[in-house]
JSON list of C-alpha atoms in Angstrom, two decimals:
[
{"chain": "A", "resi": 1, "resn": "UNK", "atom": "CA", "xyz": [-33.02, -22.78, 56.94]},
{"chain": "A", "resi": 2, "resn": "UNK", "atom": "CA", "xyz": [-33.36, -25.72, 54.97]},
{"chain": "A", "resi": 3, "resn": "UNK", "atom": "CA", "xyz": [-29.63, -26.25, 54.79]},
{"chain": "A", "resi": 4, "resn": "UNK", "atom": "CA", "xyz": [-29.66, -26.33, 58.53]},
{"chain": "A", "resi": 5, "resn": "UNK", "atom": "CA", "xyz": [-32.14, -29.23, 58.59]},
{"chain": "A", "resi": 6, "resn": "UNK", "atom": "CA", "xyz": [-30.10, -31.13, 56.45]},
{"chain": "A", "resi": 7, "resn": "UNK", "atom": "CA", "xyz": [-27.17, -30.60, 58.63]},
{"chain": "A", "resi": 8, "resn": "UNK", "atom": "CA", "xyz": [-29.11, -31.72, 61.54]},
{"chain": "A", "resi": 9, "resn": "UNK", "atom": "CA", "xyz": [-30.43, -34.66, 59.68]},
{"chain": "A", "resi": 10, "resn": "UNK", "atom": "CA", "xyz": [-26.87, -35.72, 58.86]},
{"chain": "A", "resi": 11, "resn": "UNK", "atom": "CA", "xyz": [-25.26, -35.25, 62.19]},
{"chain": "A", "resi": 12, "resn": "UNK", "atom": "CA", "xyz": [-26.46, -39.03, 63.43]},
{"chain": "A", "resi": 13, "resn": "UNK", "atom": "CA", "xyz": [-25.54, -40.57, 60.58]},
{"chain": "A", "resi": 14, "resn": "UNK", "atom": "CA", "xyz": [-21.57, -38.82, 60.74]},
{"chain": "A", "resi": 15, "resn": "UNK", "atom": "CA", "xyz": [-21.73, -40.31, 64.16]},
{"chain": "A", "resi": 16, "resn": "UNK", "atom": "CA", "xyz": [-22.62, -43.78, 63.18]},
{"chain": "A", "resi": 17, "resn": "UNK", "atom": "CA", "xyz": [-20.07, -43.65, 60.57]},
{"chain": "A", "resi": 18, "resn": "UNK", "atom": "CA", "xyz": [-17.38, -42.65, 63.12]},
{"chain": "A", "resi": 19, "resn": "UNK", "atom": "CA", "xyz": [-18.23, -45.71, 65.09]},
{"chain": "A", "resi": 20, "resn": "UNK", "atom": "CA", "xyz": [-17.70, -48.14, 62.25]},
{"chain": "A", "resi": 21, "resn": "UNK", "atom": "CA", "xyz": [-14.70, -46.40, 60.70]},
{"chain": "A", "resi": 22, "resn": "UNK", "atom": "CA", "xyz": [-11.39, -47.91, 60.43]},
{"chain": "A", "resi": 23, "resn": "UNK", "atom": "CA", "xyz": [-9.03, -47.23, 63.28]},
{"chain": "A", "resi": 24, "resn": "UNK", "atom": "CA", "xyz": [-6.23, -44.50, 62.30]},
{"chain": "A", "resi": 25, "resn": "UNK", "atom": "CA", "xyz": [-3.18, -45.68, 60.72]},
{"chain": "A", "resi": 26, "resn": "UNK", "atom": "CA", "xyz": [-0.76, -47.20, 62.96]},
{"chain": "A", "resi": 27, "resn": "UNK", "atom": "CA", "xyz": [2.90, -45.61, 63.18]},
{"chain": "A", "resi": 28, "resn": "UNK", "atom": "CA", "xyz": [4.08, -48.91, 61.89]},
{"chain": "A", "resi": 29, "resn": "UNK", "atom": "CA", "xyz": [2.48, -48.27, 58.34]},
{"chain": "A", "resi": 30, "resn": "UNK", "atom": "CA", "xyz": [3.56, -44.87, 58.33]},
{"chain": "A", "resi": 31, "resn": "UNK", "atom": "CA", "xyz": [7.58, -44.93, 59.17]},
{"chain": "A", "resi": 32, "resn": "UNK", "atom": "CA", "xyz": [9.77, -47.36, 58.04]},
{"chain": "A", "resi": 33, "resn": "UNK", "atom": "CA", "xyz": [13.31, -48.20, 59.26]},
{"chain": "A", "resi": 34, "resn": "UNK", "atom": "CA", "xyz": [16.55, -47.95, 57.01]},
{"chain": "A", "resi": 35, "resn": "UNK", "atom": "CA", "xyz": [20.13, -49.25, 57.71]},
{"chain": "A", "resi": 36, "resn": "UNK", "atom": "CA", "xyz": [22.91, -47.45, 59.40]},
{"chain": "A", "resi": 37, "resn": "UNK", "atom": "CA", "xyz": [26.53, -47.55, 59.36]},
{"chain": "A", "resi": 38, "resn": "UNK", "atom": "CA", "xyz": [27.04, -49.06, 63.08]},
{"chain": "A", "resi": 39, "resn": "UNK", "atom": "CA", "xyz": [30.69, -47.89, 63.38]},
{"chain": "A", "resi": 40, "resn": "UNK", "atom": "CA", "xyz": [29.52, -44.30, 62.83]},
{"chain": "A", "resi": 41, "resn": "UNK", "atom": "CA", "xyz": [27.32, -44.57, 65.84]},
{"chain": "A", "resi": 42, "resn": "UNK", "atom": "CA", "xyz": [27.91, -44.82, 69.97]},
{"chain": "A", "resi": 43, "resn": "UNK", "atom": "CA", "xyz": [25.63, -45.86, 72.47]},
{"chain": "A", "resi": 44, "resn": "UNK", "atom": "CA", "xyz": [26.55, -43.96, 75.68]},
{"chain": "A", "resi": 45, "resn": "UNK", "atom": "CA", "xyz": [25.13, -43.93, 79.17]},
{"chain": "A", "resi": 46, "resn": "UNK", "atom": "CA", "xyz": [26.00, -40.19, 80.22]},
{"chain": "A", "resi": 47, "resn": "UNK", "atom": "CA", "xyz": [26.05, -39.39, 83.66]},
{"chain": "A", "resi": 48, "resn": "UNK", "atom": "CA", "xyz": [23.56, -37.36, 85.61]},
{"chain": "A", "resi": 49, "resn": "UNK", "atom": "CA", "xyz": [24.54, -34.93, 88.45]},
{"chain": "A", "resi": 50, "resn": "UNK", "atom": "CA", "xyz": [26.80, -36.56, 90.94]},
{"chain": "A", "resi": 51, "resn": "UNK", "atom": "CA", "xyz": [27.16, -39.51, 88.18]},
{"chain": "A", "resi": 52, "resn": "UNK", "atom": "CA", "xyz": [24.96, -41.93, 90.75]},
{"chain": "A", "resi": 53, "resn": "UNK", "atom": "CA", "xyz": [22.36, -41.89, 87.72]},
{"chain": "A", "resi": 54, "resn": "UNK", "atom": "CA", "xyz": [22.96, -41.81, 83.62]},
{"chain": "A", "resi": 55, "resn": "UNK", "atom": "CA", "xyz": [20.86, -41.28, 80.91]},
{"chain": "A", "resi": 56, "resn": "UNK", "atom": "CA", "xyz": [20.94, -42.65, 77.36]},
{"chain": "A", "resi": 57, "resn": "UNK", "atom": "CA", "xyz": [22.88, -40.60, 74.73]},
{"chain": "A", "resi": 58, "resn": "UNK", "atom": "CA", "xyz": [23.73, -41.51, 71.26]},
{"chain": "A", "resi": 59, "resn": "UNK", "atom": "CA", "xyz": [26.45, -39.78, 69.20]},
{"chain": "A", "resi": 60, "resn": "UNK", "atom": "CA", "xyz": [26.47, -40.10, 65.43]},
{"chain": "A", "resi": 61, "resn": "UNK", "atom": "CA", "xyz": [29.86, -39.29, 63.48]},
{"chain": "A", "resi": 62, "resn": "UNK", "atom": "CA", "xyz": [28.40, -37.46, 60.12]},
{"chain": "A", "resi": 63, "resn": "UNK", "atom": "CA", "xyz": [31.50, -36.64, 58.56]},
{"chain": "A", "resi": 64, "resn": "UNK", "atom": "CA", "xyz": [35.23, -36.93, 59.02]},
{"chain": "A", "resi": 65, "resn": "UNK", "atom": "CA", "xyz": [36.14, -33.41, 59.35]},
{"chain": "A", "resi": 66, "resn": "UNK", "atom": "CA", "xyz": [37.11, -34.02, 63.17]},
{"chain": "A", "resi": 67, "resn": "UNK", "atom": "CA", "xyz": [36.24, -36.65, 65.73]},
{"chain": "A", "resi": 68, "resn": "UNK", "atom": "CA", "xyz": [32.90, -36.74, 67.52]},
{"chain": "A", "resi": 69, "resn": "UNK", "atom": "CA", "xyz": [33.95, -38.73, 70.21]},
{"chain": "A", "resi": 70, "resn": "UNK", "atom": "CA", "xyz": [36.75, -40.92, 71.65]},
{"chain": "A", "resi": 71, "resn": "UNK", "atom": "CA", "xyz": [36.36, -44.66, 73.20]},
{"chain": "A", "resi": 72, "resn": "UNK", "atom": "CA", "xyz": [39.24, -45.84, 75.41]},
{"chain": "A", "resi": 73, "resn": "UNK", "atom": "CA", "xyz": [39.38, -49.39, 77.27]},
{"chain": "A", "resi": 74, "resn": "UNK", "atom": "CA", "xyz": [36.83, -52.09, 77.73]},
{"chain": "A", "resi": 75, "resn": "UNK", "atom": "CA", "xyz": [34.30, -53.60, 80.28]},
{"chain": "A", "resi": 76, "resn": "UNK", "atom": "CA", "xyz": [33.65, -50.91, 80.63]},
{"chain": "A", "resi": 77, "resn": "UNK", "atom": "CA", "xyz": [34.97, -48.71, 77.68]},
{"chain": "A", "resi": 78, "resn": "UNK", "atom": "CA", "xyz": [34.73, -44.94, 78.51]},
{"chain": "A", "resi": 79, "resn": "UNK", "atom": "CA", "xyz": [33.52, -42.48, 75.85]},
{"chain": "A", "resi": 80, "resn": "UNK", "atom": "CA", "xyz": [35.01, -38.74, 75.47]},
{"chain": "A", "resi": 81, "resn": "UNK", "atom": "CA", "xyz": [32.26, -36.94, 74.11]},
{"chain": "A", "resi": 82, "resn": "UNK", "atom": "CA", "xyz": [34.35, -34.41, 71.91]},
{"chain": "A", "resi": 83, "resn": "UNK", "atom": "CA", "xyz": [31.53, -32.93, 70.45]},
{"chain": "A", "resi": 84, "resn": "UNK", "atom": "CA", "xyz": [30.69, -31.04, 73.49]},
{"chain": "A", "resi": 85, "resn": "UNK", "atom": "CA", "xyz": [33.64, -29.26, 73.17]},
{"chain": "A", "resi": 86, "resn": "UNK", "atom": "CA", "xyz": [33.20, -27.62, 69.44]},
{"chain": "A", "resi": 87, "resn": "UNK", "atom": "CA", "xyz": [30.28, -26.68, 67.02]},
{"chain": "A", "resi": 88, "resn": "UNK", "atom": "CA", "xyz": [29.51, -29.80, 65.73]},
{"chain": "A", "resi": 89, "resn": "UNK", "atom": "CA", "xyz": [26.99, -28.73, 63.09]},
{"chain": "A", "resi": 90, "resn": "UNK", "atom": "CA", "xyz": [27.35, -30.80, 60.20]},
{"chain": "A", "resi": 91, "resn": "UNK", "atom": "CA", "xyz": [29.83, -33.05, 61.67]},
{"chain": "A", "resi": 92, "resn": "UNK", "atom": "CA", "xyz": [28.14, -35.02, 64.48]},
{"chain": "A", "resi": 93, "resn": "UNK", "atom": "CA", "xyz": [24.49, -35.69, 65.57]},
{"chain": "A", "resi": 94, "resn": "UNK", "atom": "CA", "xyz": [23.93, -36.02, 69.06]},
{"chain": "A", "resi": 95, "resn": "UNK", "atom": "CA", "xyz": [20.57, -37.89, 70.36]},
{"chain": "A", "resi": 96, "resn": "UNK", "atom": "CA", "xyz": [19.57, -36.84, 73.93]},
{"chain": "A", "resi": 97, "resn": "UNK", "atom": "CA", "xyz": [16.02, -37.84, 74.29]},
{"chain": "A", "resi": 98, "resn": "UNK", "atom": "CA", "xyz": [12.94, -39.59, 73.02]},
{"chain": "A", "resi": 99, "resn": "UNK", "atom": "CA", "xyz": [12.84, -36.63, 70.50]},
{"chain": "A", "resi": 100, "resn": "UNK", "atom": "CA", "xyz": [15.94, -38.41, 68.63]},
{"chain": "A", "resi": 101, "resn": "UNK", "atom": "CA", "xyz": [15.56, -42.06, 69.57]},
{"chain": "A", "resi": 102, "resn": "UNK", "atom": "CA", "xyz": [12.87, -44.68, 70.31]},
{"chain": "A", "resi": 103, "resn": "UNK", "atom": "CA", "xyz": [12.46, -48.41, 70.36]},
{"chain": "A", "resi": 104, "resn": "UNK", "atom": "CA", "xyz": [11.18, -50.18, 67.34]},
{"chain": "A", "resi": 105, "resn": "UNK", "atom": "CA", "xyz": [10.81, -54.20, 66.98]},
{"chain": "A", "resi": 106, "resn": "UNK", "atom": "CA", "xyz": [10.26, -55.42, 63.63]},
{"chain": "A", "resi": 107, "resn": "UNK", "atom": "CA", "xyz": [7.50, -53.32, 62.01]},
{"chain": "A", "resi": 108, "resn": "UNK", "atom": "CA", "xyz": [6.38, -51.97, 65.15]},
{"chain": "A", "resi": 109, "resn": "UNK", "atom": "CA", "xyz": [7.20, -48.44, 66.38]},
{"chain": "A", "resi": 110, "resn": "UNK", "atom": "CA", "xyz": [7.20, -48.80, 70.35]},
{"chain": "A", "resi": 111, "resn": "UNK", "atom": "CA", "xyz": [8.15, -45.02, 70.82]},
{"chain": "A", "resi": 112, "resn": "UNK", "atom": "CA", "xyz": [4.58, -44.56, 72.90]},
{"chain": "A", "resi": 113, "resn": "UNK", "atom": "CA", "xyz": [4.61, -47.44, 74.84]},
{"chain": "A", "resi": 114, "resn": "UNK", "atom": "CA", "xyz": [8.39, -48.17, 75.86]},
{"chain": "A", "resi": 115, "resn": "UNK", "atom": "CA", "xyz": [10.87, -45.71, 77.18]},
{"chain": "A", "resi": 116, "resn": "UNK", "atom": "CA", "xyz": [14.65, -46.49, 77.23]},
{"chain": "A", "resi": 117, "resn": "UNK", "atom": "CA", "xyz": [16.27, -46.22, 80.35]},
{"chain": "A", "resi": 118, "resn": "UNK", "atom": "CA", "xyz": [19.71, -46.37, 82.00]},
{"chain": "A", "resi": 119, "resn": "UNK", "atom": "CA", "xyz": [19.81, -48.51, 85.00]},
{"chain": "A", "resi": 120, "resn": "UNK", "atom": "CA", "xyz": [23.16, -48.51, 87.03]},
{"chain": "A", "resi": 121, "resn": "UNK", "atom": "CA", "xyz": [23.73, -51.67, 88.91]},
{"chain": "A", "resi": 122, "resn": "UNK", "atom": "CA", "xyz": [26.76, -52.42, 91.31]},
{"chain": "A", "resi": 123, "resn": "UNK", "atom": "CA", "xyz": [28.70, -54.42, 88.83]},
{"chain": "A", "resi": 124, "resn": "UNK", "atom": "CA", "xyz": [27.11, -53.09, 85.29]},
{"chain": "A", "resi": 125, "resn": "UNK", "atom": "CA", "xyz": [25.21, -50.66, 83.62]},
{"chain": "A", "resi": 126, "resn": "UNK", "atom": "CA", "xyz": [22.19, -51.81, 81.49]},
{"chain": "A", "resi": 127, "resn": "UNK", "atom": "CA", "xyz": [20.34, -50.06, 78.73]},
{"chain": "A", "resi": 128, "resn": "UNK", "atom": "CA", "xyz": [16.73, -51.32, 79.55]},
{"chain": "A", "resi": 129, "resn": "UNK", "atom": "CA", "xyz": [13.68, -51.11, 77.43]},
{"chain": "A", "resi": 130, "resn": "UNK", "atom": "CA", "xyz": [10.81, -50.55, 79.95]},
{"chain": "A", "resi": 131, "resn": "UNK", "atom": "CA", "xyz": [6.98, -50.44, 79.01]},
{"chain": "A", "resi": 132, "resn": "UNK", "atom": "CA", "xyz": [4.95, -47.52, 80.24]},
{"chain": "A", "resi": 133, "resn": "UNK", "atom": "CA", "xyz": [1.54, -49.23, 80.05]},
{"chain": "A", "resi": 134, "resn": "UNK", "atom": "CA", "xyz": [0.47, -52.52, 81.66]},
{"chain": "A", "resi": 135, "resn": "UNK", "atom": "CA", "xyz": [0.08, -55.85, 79.21]},
{"chain": "A", "resi": 136, "resn": "UNK", "atom": "CA", "xyz": [2.28, -54.07, 76.50]},
{"chain": "A", "resi": 137, "resn": "UNK", "atom": "CA", "xyz": [5.40, -56.67, 76.76]},
{"chain": "A", "resi": 138, "resn": "UNK", "atom": "CA", "xyz": [8.03, -57.51, 79.10]},
{"chain": "A", "resi": 139, "resn": "UNK", "atom": "CA", "xyz": [11.34, -55.76, 80.22]},
{"chain": "A", "resi": 140, "resn": "UNK", "atom": "CA", "xyz": [14.12, -55.81, 77.59]},
{"chain": "A", "resi": 141, "resn": "UNK", "atom": "CA", "xyz": [17.77, -55.65, 78.34]},
{"chain": "A", "resi": 142, "resn": "UNK", "atom": "CA", "xyz": [18.99, -53.96, 75.09]},
{"chain": "A", "resi": 143, "resn": "UNK", "atom": "CA", "xyz": [22.75, -52.89, 75.99]},
{"chain": "A", "resi": 144, "resn": "UNK", "atom": "CA", "xyz": [25.12, -53.37, 78.92]},
{"chain": "A", "resi": 145, "resn": "UNK", "atom": "CA", "xyz": [28.58, -51.55, 79.56]},
{"chain": "A", "resi": 146, "resn": "UNK", "atom": "CA", "xyz": [30.01, -55.19, 80.75]},
{"chain": "A", "resi": 147, "resn": "UNK", "atom": "CA", "xyz": [31.35, -53.30, 84.13]},
{"chain": "A", "resi": 148, "resn": "UNK", "atom": "CA", "xyz": [31.10, -50.34, 86.30]},
{"chain": "A", "resi": 149, "resn": "UNK", "atom": "CA", "xyz": [32.79, -47.01, 86.38]},
{"chain": "A", "resi": 150, "resn": "UNK", "atom": "CA", "xyz": [32.36, -43.14, 86.47]},
{"chain": "A", "resi": 151, "resn": "UNK", "atom": "CA", "xyz": [31.96, -40.84, 83.21]},
{"chain": "A", "resi": 152, "resn": "UNK", "atom": "CA", "xyz": [30.56, -41.67, 80.10]},
{"chain": "A", "resi": 153, "resn": "UNK", "atom": "CA", "xyz": [30.22, -45.41, 79.35]},
{"chain": "A", "resi": 154, "resn": "UNK", "atom": "CA", "xyz": [29.95, -47.26, 76.16]},
{"chain": "A", "resi": 155, "resn": "UNK", "atom": "CA", "xyz": [26.91, -49.47, 75.82]},
{"chain": "A", "resi": 156, "resn": "UNK", "atom": "CA", "xyz": [27.10, -52.67, 73.60]},
{"chain": "A", "resi": 157, "resn": "UNK", "atom": "CA", "xyz": [24.10, -53.61, 72.23]},
{"chain": "A", "resi": 158, "resn": "UNK", "atom": "CA", "xyz": [23.04, -57.31, 73.25]},
{"chain": "A", "resi": 159, "resn": "UNK", "atom": "CA", "xyz": [22.88, -59.82, 70.28]},
{"chain": "A", "resi": 160, "resn": "UNK", "atom": "CA", "xyz": [20.25, -58.56, 67.87]},
{"chain": "A", "resi": 161, "resn": "UNK", "atom": "CA", "xyz": [19.98, -55.18, 68.90]},
{"chain": "A", "resi": 162, "resn": "UNK", "atom": "CA", "xyz": [21.30, -52.54, 66.61]},
{"chain": "A", "resi": 163, "resn": "UNK", "atom": "CA", "xyz": [20.70, -48.96, 65.35]},
{"chain": "A", "resi": 164, "resn": "UNK", "atom": "CA", "xyz": [18.54, -47.86, 62.41]},
{"chain": "A", "resi": 165, "resn": "UNK", "atom": "CA", "xyz": [17.04, -44.63, 61.27]},
{"chain": "A", "resi": 166, "resn": "UNK", "atom": "CA", "xyz": [13.51, -43.63, 60.59]},
{"chain": "A", "resi": 167, "resn": "UNK", "atom": "CA", "xyz": [12.07, -43.24, 57.06]},
{"chain": "A", "resi": 168, "resn": "UNK", "atom": "CA", "xyz": [8.79, -41.73, 55.64]},
{"chain": "A", "resi": 169, "resn": "UNK", "atom": "CA", "xyz": [8.07, -42.02, 52.11]},
{"chain": "A", "resi": 170, "resn": "UNK", "atom": "CA", "xyz": [11.26, -42.82, 50.89]},
{"chain": "A", "resi": 171, "resn": "UNK", "atom": "CA", "xyz": [13.08, -40.32, 52.70]},
{"chain": "A", "resi": 172, "resn": "UNK", "atom": "CA", "xyz": [15.35, -40.86, 55.68]},
{"chain": "A", "resi": 173, "resn": "UNK", "atom": "CA", "xyz": [14.75, -38.46, 58.66]},
{"chain": "A", "resi": 174, "resn": "UNK", "atom": "CA", "xyz": [17.11, -37.57, 61.53]},
{"chain": "A", "resi": 175, "resn": "UNK", "atom": "CA", "xyz": [15.24, -39.90, 64.04]},
{"chain": "A", "resi": 176, "resn": "UNK", "atom": "CA", "xyz": [16.91, -43.23, 65.43]},
{"chain": "A", "resi": 177, "resn": "UNK", "atom": "CA", "xyz": [15.55, -46.54, 66.21]},
{"chain": "A", "resi": 178, "resn": "UNK", "atom": "CA", "xyz": [17.15, -48.66, 68.91]},
{"chain": "A", "resi": 179, "resn": "UNK", "atom": "CA", "xyz": [16.02, -51.83, 66.85]},
{"chain": "A", "resi": 180, "resn": "UNK", "atom": "CA", "xyz": [15.70, -55.36, 66.83]},
{"chain": "A", "resi": 181, "resn": "UNK", "atom": "CA", "xyz": [13.62, -57.81, 64.45]},
{"chain": "A", "resi": 182, "resn": "UNK", "atom": "CA", "xyz": [11.50, -59.26, 67.46]},
{"chain": "A", "resi": 183, "resn": "UNK", "atom": "CA", "xyz": [11.61, -59.71, 70.98]},
{"chain": "A", "resi": 184, "resn": "UNK", "atom": "CA", "xyz": [14.44, -61.78, 72.63]},
{"chain": "A", "resi": 185, "resn": "UNK", "atom": "CA", "xyz": [13.22, -65.33, 73.46]},
{"chain": "A", "resi": 186, "resn": "UNK", "atom": "CA", "xyz": [14.11, -64.94, 77.02]},
{"chain": "A", "resi": 187, "resn": "UNK", "atom": "CA", "xyz": [12.11, -61.97, 77.48]},
{"chain": "A", "resi": 188, "resn": "UNK", "atom": "CA", "xyz": [9.03, -63.08, 75.30]},
{"chain": "A", "resi": 189, "resn": "UNK", "atom": "CA", "xyz": [9.01, -66.28, 77.56]},
{"chain": "A", "resi": 190, "resn": "UNK", "atom": "CA", "xyz": [6.37, -66.40, 80.34]},
{"chain": "A", "resi": 191, "resn": "UNK", "atom": "CA", "xyz": [7.97, -66.08, 83.96]},
{"chain": "A", "resi": 192, "resn": "UNK", "atom": "CA", "xyz": [7.35, -69.44, 85.64]},
{"chain": "A", "resi": 193, "resn": "UNK", "atom": "CA", "xyz": [5.10, -69.31, 88.68]},
{"chain": "A", "resi": 194, "resn": "UNK", "atom": "CA", "xyz": [6.78, -70.45, 91.96]},
{"chain": "A", "resi": 195, "resn": "UNK", "atom": "CA", "xyz": [5.72, -73.89, 93.36]},
{"chain": "A", "resi": 196, "resn": "UNK", "atom": "CA", "xyz": [2.68, -73.71, 95.81]},
{"chain": "A", "resi": 197, "resn": "UNK", "atom": "CA", "xyz": [4.00, -73.26, 99.44]},
{"chain": "A", "resi": 198, "resn": "UNK", "atom": "CA", "xyz": [7.55, -71.86, 98.56]}
]
């Protein structure tokens, strides 16, 4: 009975401590980002259904046992995803959704507040970083195909953007970051208000 009374007396104290306790450690301090050989990766706009829409795929060449992809042409370059024709275990990596890749700016892991989305335009295909919550930050163009075409298109990163790999406790993980040191200046600049009466 005494232990129950003691516990009941401590509950309000525990609640008060919870209110003043520091916030949980942010993802930016949990995970690091390490360099990768950019030549081993391609960023791809992969068609969905009839090709009117596309999704982001990232392919990695892990060994030289056989090619994981082939790239032809330019503006836009077309990617042949060869890894879809064989068992690529140990040879290639394929990142096809938010479990495999996310956005990172400097030391900020933004995977929970930004989504990476392929947007098709009449004369180009863009990889956009789109905020999922108000006030998080601006939309950003990450990469573009440089032209329009059907099929799997190579997305070429805009200046400053590259791929990095997530790390934890000195160990590299499978997750890939679409990375930039900081927001592009054009994206960070506020949009001017239109003149009154226009």
